[in-house]
PDB file of N, CA and C in Angstrom:
ATOM      1  N   UNK Q   1      99.821  49.426  22.993  1.00 50.00           N
ATOM      2  CA  UNK Q   1     101.319  49.993  23.046  1.00 50.00           C
ATOM      3  C   UNK Q   1     102.290  49.830  22.067  1.00 50.00           C
ATOM      4  N   UNK Q   2     103.374  51.152  22.140  1.00 58.00           N
ATOM      5  CA  UNK Q   2     104.219  51.183  21.052  1.00 58.00           C
ATOM      6  C   UNK Q   2     105.186  50.292  20.903  1.00 58.00           C
ATOM      7  N   UNK Q   3     105.805  49.895  19.667  1.00 59.00           N
ATOM      8  CA  UNK Q   3     106.673  49.267  19.699  1.00 59.00           C
ATOM      9  C   UNK Q   3     107.967  49.277  19.822  1.00 59.00           C
ATOM     10  N   UNK Q   4     108.664  49.084  20.951  1.00 75.00           N
ATOM     11  CA  UNK Q   4     110.267  49.875  20.749  1.00 75.00           C
ATOM     12  C   UNK Q   4     111.121  49.424  19.615  1.00 75.00           C
ATOM     13  N   UNK Q   5     111.686  50.860  19.523  1.00 88.00           N
ATOM     14  CA  UNK Q   5     112.668  51.037  18.111  1.00 88.00           C
ATOM     15  C   UNK Q   5     114.359  50.671  18.604  1.00 88.00           C
ATOM     16  N   UNK Q   6     114.848  50.477  17.589  1.00 89.00           N
ATOM     17  CA  UNK Q   6     116.023  50.526  17.927  1.00 89.00           C
ATOM     18  C   UNK Q   6     116.996  51.392  16.936  1.00 89.00           C
ATOM     19  N   UNK Q   7     116.215  52.286  17.451  1.00 89.00           N
ATOM     20  CA  UNK Q   7     116.815  54.097  16.617  1.00 89.00           C
ATOM     21  C   UNK Q   7     118.046  53.937  17.917  1.00 89.00           C
ATOM     22  N   UNK Q   8     117.823  54.216  19.152  1.00 90.00           N
ATOM     23  CA  UNK Q   8     118.942  54.579  20.153  1.00 90.00           C
ATOM     24  C   UNK Q   8     119.826  53.638  19.719  1.00 90.00           C
ATOM     25  N   UNK Q   9     119.514  53.030  19.820  1.00 92.00           N
ATOM     26  CA  UNK Q   9     121.237  51.723  19.353  1.00 92.00           C
ATOM     27  C   UNK Q   9     121.600  52.153  18.190  1.00 92.00           C
ATOM     28  N   UNK Q  10     121.026  52.250  17.311  1.00 92.00           N
ATOM     29  CA  UNK Q  10     121.535  52.830  16.056  1.00 92.00           C
ATOM     30  C   UNK Q  10     122.444  53.965  16.550  1.00 92.00           C
ATOM     31  N   UNK Q  11     121.759  54.829  16.393  1.00 94.00           N
ATOM     32  CA  UNK Q  11     122.296  56.039  17.093  1.00 94.00           C
ATOM     33  C   UNK Q  11     123.694  56.261  18.081  1.00 94.00           C
ATOM     34  N   UNK Q  12     123.395  55.167  18.861  1.00 95.00           N
ATOM     35  CA  UNK Q  12     124.665  55.099  20.202  1.00 95.00           C
ATOM     36  C   UNK Q  12     125.491  54.331  19.130  1.00 95.00           C
ATOM     37  N   UNK Q  13     125.790  53.499  18.042  1.00 96.00           N
ATOM     38  CA  UNK Q  13     126.204  52.858  17.439  1.00 96.00           C
ATOM     39  C   UNK Q  13     127.009  54.120  16.470  1.00 96.00           C
ATOM     40  N   UNK Q  14     126.267  55.093  15.758  1.00 97.00           N
ATOM     41  CA  UNK Q  14     126.965  56.099  14.793  1.00 97.00           C
ATOM     42  C   UNK Q  14     127.877  57.058  15.659  1.00 97.00           C
ATOM     43  N   UNK Q  15     126.799  57.268  16.742  1.00 97.00           N
ATOM     44  CA  UNK Q  15     127.977  58.230  17.480  1.00 97.00           C
ATOM     45  C   UNK Q  15     129.549  57.789  17.716  1.00 97.00           C
ATOM     46  N   UNK Q  16     129.134  56.565  18.256  1.00 98.00           N
ATOM     47  CA  UNK Q  16     130.259  55.764  18.663  1.00 98.00           C
ATOM     48  C   UNK Q  16     131.613  55.731  17.755  1.00 98.00           C
ATOM     49  N   UNK Q  17     130.724  55.513  16.352  1.00 97.00           N
ATOM     50  CA  UNK Q  17     131.654  54.764  15.185  1.00 97.00           C
ATOM     51  C   UNK Q  17     132.460  56.471  14.747  1.00 97.00           C
ATOM     52  N   UNK Q  18     131.300  57.333  14.732  1.00 97.00           N
ATOM     53  CA  UNK Q  18     131.956  58.950  14.716  1.00 97.00           C
ATOM     54  C   UNK Q  18     133.231  59.218  15.739  1.00 97.00           C
ATOM     55  N   UNK Q  19     132.620  59.326  16.986  1.00 97.00           N
ATOM     56  CA  UNK Q  19     134.252  59.715  18.080  1.00 97.00           C
ATOM     57  C   UNK Q  19     135.208  58.518  17.476  1.00 97.00           C
ATOM     58  N   UNK Q  20     135.110  57.487  16.897  1.00 97.00           N
ATOM     59  CA  UNK Q  20     136.511  56.331  16.953  1.00 97.00           C
ATOM     60  C   UNK Q  20     137.139  57.340  15.867  1.00 97.00           C
ATOM     61  N   UNK Q  21     136.248  57.480  14.465  1.00 97.00           N
ATOM     62  CA  UNK Q  21     137.081  58.566  13.589  1.00 97.00           C
ATOM     63  C   UNK Q  21     137.463  59.480  13.641  1.00 97.00           C
ATOM     64  N   UNK Q  22     137.102  59.968  14.449  1.00 96.00           N
ATOM     65  CA  UNK Q  22     137.419  61.471  14.454  1.00 96.00           C
ATOM     66  C   UNK Q  22     138.992  60.906  15.949  1.00 96.00           C
ATOM     67  N   UNK Q  23     139.223  60.554  16.893  1.00 97.00           N
ATOM     68  CA  UNK Q  23     140.148  60.543  17.536  1.00 97.00           C
ATOM     69  C   UNK Q  23     141.372  59.424  16.704  1.00 97.00           C
ATOM     70  N   UNK Q  24     140.761  58.604  15.711  1.00 96.00           N
ATOM     71  CA  UNK Q  24     141.574  58.130  14.758  1.00 96.00           C
ATOM     72  C   UNK Q  24     142.723  58.940  14.148  1.00 96.00           C
ATOM     73  N   UNK Q  25     141.599  59.896  13.500  1.00 96.00           N
ATOM     74  CA  UNK Q  25     142.335  61.120  12.524  1.00 96.00           C
ATOM     75  C   UNK Q  25     143.472  61.776  13.729  1.00 96.00           C
ATOM     76  N   UNK Q  26     142.672  62.266  14.758  1.00 95.00           N
ATOM     77  CA  UNK Q  26     143.720  62.826  15.398  1.00 95.00           C
ATOM     78  C   UNK Q  26     145.082  62.196  15.908  1.00 95.00           C
ATOM     79  N   UNK Q  27     145.306  60.996  16.378  1.00 95.00           N
ATOM     80  CA  UNK Q  27     145.966  60.214  16.411  1.00 95.00           C
ATOM     81  C   UNK Q  27     147.119  59.943  15.683  1.00 95.00           C
ATOM     82  N   UNK Q  28     146.412  60.000  14.104  1.00 94.00           N
ATOM     83  CA  UNK Q  28     147.392  60.259  12.972  1.00 94.00           C
ATOM     84  C   UNK Q  28     147.993  61.347  12.785  1.00 94.00           C
ATOM     85  N   UNK Q  29     147.445  62.449  12.793  1.00 95.00           N
ATOM     86  CA  UNK Q  29     148.047  63.858  12.707  1.00 95.00           C
ATOM     87  C   UNK Q  29     149.139  63.961  13.730  1.00 95.00           C
ATOM     88  N   UNK Q  30     148.547  63.302  15.061  1.00 93.00           N
ATOM     89  CA  UNK Q  30     149.812  63.816  16.208  1.00 93.00           C
ATOM     90  C   UNK Q  30     150.707  62.625  15.758  1.00 93.00           C
ATOM     91  N   UNK Q  31     150.722  61.161  15.323  1.00 91.00           N
ATOM     92  CA  UNK Q  31     152.192  60.767  14.686  1.00 91.00           C
ATOM     93  C   UNK Q  31     152.690  61.232  13.955  1.00 91.00           C
ATOM     94  N   UNK Q  32     152.272  61.692  12.772  1.00 91.00           N
ATOM     95  CA  UNK Q  32     152.651  62.439  11.618  1.00 91.00           C
ATOM     96  C   UNK Q  32     153.634  63.798  12.026  1.00 91.00           C
ATOM     97  N   UNK Q  33     152.869  64.594  13.050  1.00 90.00           N
ATOM     98  CA  UNK Q  33     153.689  65.746  12.853  1.00 90.00           C
ATOM     99  C   UNK Q  33     154.793  65.306  14.035  1.00 90.00           C
ATOM    100  N   UNK Q  34     154.811  64.064  15.068  1.00 87.00           N
ATOM    101  CA  UNK Q  34     155.890  63.773  15.564  1.00 87.00           C
ATOM    102  C   UNK Q  34     157.070  62.960  14.822  1.00 87.00           C
ATOM    103  N   UNK Q  35     156.705  62.306  13.695  1.00 85.00           N
ATOM    104  CA  UNK Q  35     157.169  61.614  13.516  1.00 85.00           C
ATOM    105  C   UNK Q  35     158.477  63.519  12.323  1.00 85.00           C
ATOM    106  N   UNK Q  36     157.969  64.145  12.014  1.00 85.00           N
ATOM    107  CA  UNK Q  36     158.443  65.073  10.859  1.00 85.00           C
ATOM    108  C   UNK Q  36     159.002  65.907  12.336  1.00 85.00           C
ATOM    109  N   UNK Q  37     158.622  65.966  13.069  1.00 82.00           N
ATOM    110  CA  UNK Q  37     160.137  66.993  14.101  1.00 82.00           C
ATOM    111  C   UNK Q  37     161.538  66.184  14.450  1.00 82.00           C
ATOM    112  N   UNK Q  38     161.069  64.697  13.963  1.00 75.00           N
ATOM    113  CA  UNK Q  38     162.467  64.176  14.199  1.00 75.00           C
ATOM    114  C   UNK Q  38     163.340  64.782  13.453  1.00 75.00           C
ATOM    115  N   UNK Q  39     164.656  64.688  14.486  1.00 72.00           N
ATOM    116  CA  UNK Q  39     165.717  65.200  13.909  1.00 72.00           C
ATOM    117  C   UNK Q  39     166.727  65.483  12.507  1.00 72.00           C
ATOM    118  N   UNK Q  40     166.764  65.706  11.543  1.00 72.00           N
ATOM    119  CA  UNK Q  40     167.388  65.084  10.066  1.00 72.00           C
ATOM    120  C   UNK Q  40     168.581  64.984  10.348  1.00 72.00           C
ATOM    121  N   UNK Q  41     169.397  65.612  11.087  1.00 69.00           N
ATOM    122  CA  UNK Q  41     170.735  65.435  11.182  1.00 69.00           C
ATOM    123  C   UNK Q  41     171.062  63.983  12.336  1.00 69.00           C
ATOM    124  N   UNK Q  42     169.844  63.456  12.791  1.00 69.00           N
ATOM    125  CA  UNK Q  42     170.592  62.216  13.406  1.00 69.00           C
ATOM    126  C   UNK Q  42     171.426  61.189  12.624  1.00 69.00           C
ATOM    127  N   UNK Q  43     171.811  60.294  13.102  1.00 71.00           N
ATOM    128  CA  UNK Q  43     172.606  59.150  12.134  1.00 71.00           C
ATOM    129  C   UNK Q  43     171.448  58.353  12.115  1.00 71.00           C
ATOM    130  N   UNK Q  44     171.410  57.542  10.898  1.00 70.00           N
ATOM    131  CA  UNK Q  44     170.769  56.536  10.769  1.00 70.00           C
ATOM    132  C   UNK Q  44     170.925  55.330  11.752  1.00 70.00           C
ATOM    133  N   UNK Q  45     169.801  54.569  12.227  1.00 74.00           N
ATOM    134  CA  UNK Q  45     170.529  53.177  13.182  1.00 74.00           C
ATOM    135  C   UNK Q  45     171.435  52.277  12.542  1.00 74.00           C
ATOM    136  N   UNK Q  46     172.321  52.006  13.100  1.00 76.00           N
ATOM    137  CA  UNK Q  46     172.899  50.753  12.133  1.00 76.00           C
ATOM    138  C   UNK Q  46     172.785  49.879  13.102  1.00 76.00           C
ATOM    139  N   UNK Q  47     172.652  48.055  12.089  1.00 74.00           N
ATOM    140  CA  UNK Q  47     172.684  46.749  12.907  1.00 74.00           C
ATOM    141  C   UNK Q  47     173.930  46.687  13.821  1.00 74.00           C
ATOM    142  N   UNK Q  48     173.357  45.823  14.652  1.00 72.00           N
ATOM    143  CA  UNK Q  48     174.257  45.185  15.796  1.00 72.00           C
ATOM    144  C   UNK Q  48     175.484  44.735  15.071  1.00 72.00           C
ATOM    145  N   UNK Q  49     176.724  44.596  15.387  1.00 69.00           N
ATOM    146  CA  UNK Q  49     178.001  44.148  15.221  1.00 69.00           C
ATOM    147  C   UNK Q  49     177.565  42.804  15.943  1.00 69.00           C
ATOM    148  N   UNK Q  50     177.526  41.985  15.008  1.00 66.00           N
ATOM    149  CA  UNK Q  50     177.678  39.896  15.527  1.00 66.00           C
ATOM    150  C   UNK Q  50     178.582  39.620  14.951  1.00 66.00           C
ATOM    151  N   UNK Q  51     179.740  40.145  14.497  1.00 67.00           N
ATOM    152  CA  UNK Q  51     180.542  39.112  13.515  1.00 67.00           C
ATOM    153  C   UNK Q  51     181.319  38.310  14.793  1.00 67.00           C
ATOM    154  N   UNK Q  52     181.948  38.705  15.646  1.00 63.00           N
ATOM    155  CA  UNK Q  52     182.720  37.370  16.819  1.00 63.00           C
ATOM    156  C   UNK Q  52     181.806  36.952  17.676  1.00 63.00           C
ATOM    157  N   UNK Q  53     180.799  36.695  17.609  1.00 72.00           N
ATOM    158  CA  UNK Q  53     179.861  36.317  18.878  1.00 72.00           C
ATOM    159  C   UNK Q  53     179.242  35.095  18.229  1.00 72.00           C
ATOM    160  N   UNK Q  54     179.341  34.276  19.302  1.00 74.00           N
ATOM    161  CA  UNK Q  54     178.520  32.610  19.064  1.00 74.00           C
ATOM    162  C   UNK Q  54     176.939  32.940  19.366  1.00 74.00           C
ATOM    163  N   UNK Q  55     176.346  32.321  18.914  1.00 71.00           N
ATOM    164  CA  UNK Q  55     174.573  32.178  19.039  1.00 71.00           C
ATOM    165  C   UNK Q  55     174.417  31.471  20.486  1.00 71.00           C
ATOM    166  N   UNK Q  56     173.485  32.140  21.092  1.00 73.00           N
ATOM    167  CA  UNK Q  56     173.094  31.589  22.726  1.00 73.00           C
ATOM    168  C   UNK Q  56     172.637  30.309  22.384  1.00 73.00           C
ATOM    169  N   UNK Q  57     172.765  29.422  23.454  1.00 80.00           N
ATOM    170  CA  UNK Q  57     172.079  28.103  23.819  1.00 80.00           C
ATOM    171  C   UNK Q  57     170.650  28.141  23.532  1.00 80.00           C
ATOM    172  N   UNK Q  58     170.223  27.244  23.248  1.00 76.00           N
ATOM    173  CA  UNK Q  58     169.097  27.347  23.267  1.00 76.00           C
ATOM    174  C   UNK Q  58     168.754  26.761  24.670  1.00 76.00           C
ATOM    175  N   UNK Q  59     167.190  27.472  25.394  1.00 74.00           N
ATOM    176  CA  UNK Q  59     167.014  27.089  26.629  1.00 74.00           C
ATOM    177  C   UNK Q  59     166.772  25.202  26.885  1.00 74.00           C
ATOM    178  N   UNK Q  60     166.976  25.139  28.132  1.00 80.00           N
ATOM    179  CA  UNK Q  60     166.830  23.818  28.441  1.00 80.00           C
ATOM    180  C   UNK Q  60     165.201  23.281  28.675  1.00 80.00           C
ATOM    181  N   UNK Q  61     164.605  22.196  27.863  1.00 77.00           N
ATOM    182  CA  UNK Q  61     163.155  21.820  27.887  1.00 77.00           C
ATOM    183  C   UNK Q  61     162.942  21.138  29.383  1.00 77.00           C
ATOM    184  N   UNK Q  62     162.122  20.785  29.390  1.00 74.00           N
ATOM    185  CA  UNK Q  62     161.332  20.215  30.496  1.00 74.00           C
ATOM    186  C   UNK Q  62     160.976  18.535  29.715  1.00 74.00           C
ATOM    187  N   UNK Q  63     160.604  18.268  28.613  1.00 74.00           N
ATOM    188  CA  UNK Q  63     160.288  17.358  28.055  1.00 74.00           C
ATOM    189  C   UNK Q  63     158.337  17.280  28.146  1.00 74.00           C
ATOM    190  N   UNK Q  64     158.390  18.009  28.562  1.00 74.00           N
ATOM    191  CA  UNK Q  64     156.274  18.151  28.324  1.00 74.00           C
ATOM    192  C   UNK Q  64     156.368  18.796  26.924  1.00 74.00           C
ATOM    193  N   UNK Q  65     155.312  17.719  26.287  1.00 74.00           N
ATOM    194  CA  UNK Q  65     154.900  18.445  24.996  1.00 74.00           C
ATOM    195  C   UNK Q  65     153.617  19.418  25.360  1.00 74.00           C
ATOM    196  N   UNK Q  66     153.681  19.809  24.056  1.00 70.00           N
ATOM    197  CA  UNK Q  66     151.884  20.964  24.041  1.00 70.00           C
ATOM    198  C   UNK Q  66     150.962  19.780  23.078  1.00 70.00           C
ATOM    199  N   UNK Q  67     150.198  20.005  23.411  1.00 67.00           N
ATOM    200  CA  UNK Q  67     149.140  19.026  22.726  1.00 67.00           C
ATOM    201  C   UNK Q  67     148.184  19.771  21.938  1.00 67.00           C
TER     202      UNK Q  67
END
């Protein structure tokens, strides 16, 4: 009786890794193209003005402790 080989498993793993690598490269190219299409005339994002506001109060606690 011939011994079972792990070759199909390794081929499947190799194919899966190759697919993930190609998909990741494609996603990277798509994101790069999307970022490059951003309008250059758009104003940069500014931080919110929080000069006149007080910090929010902490939420009430039930007194239960996490162990």
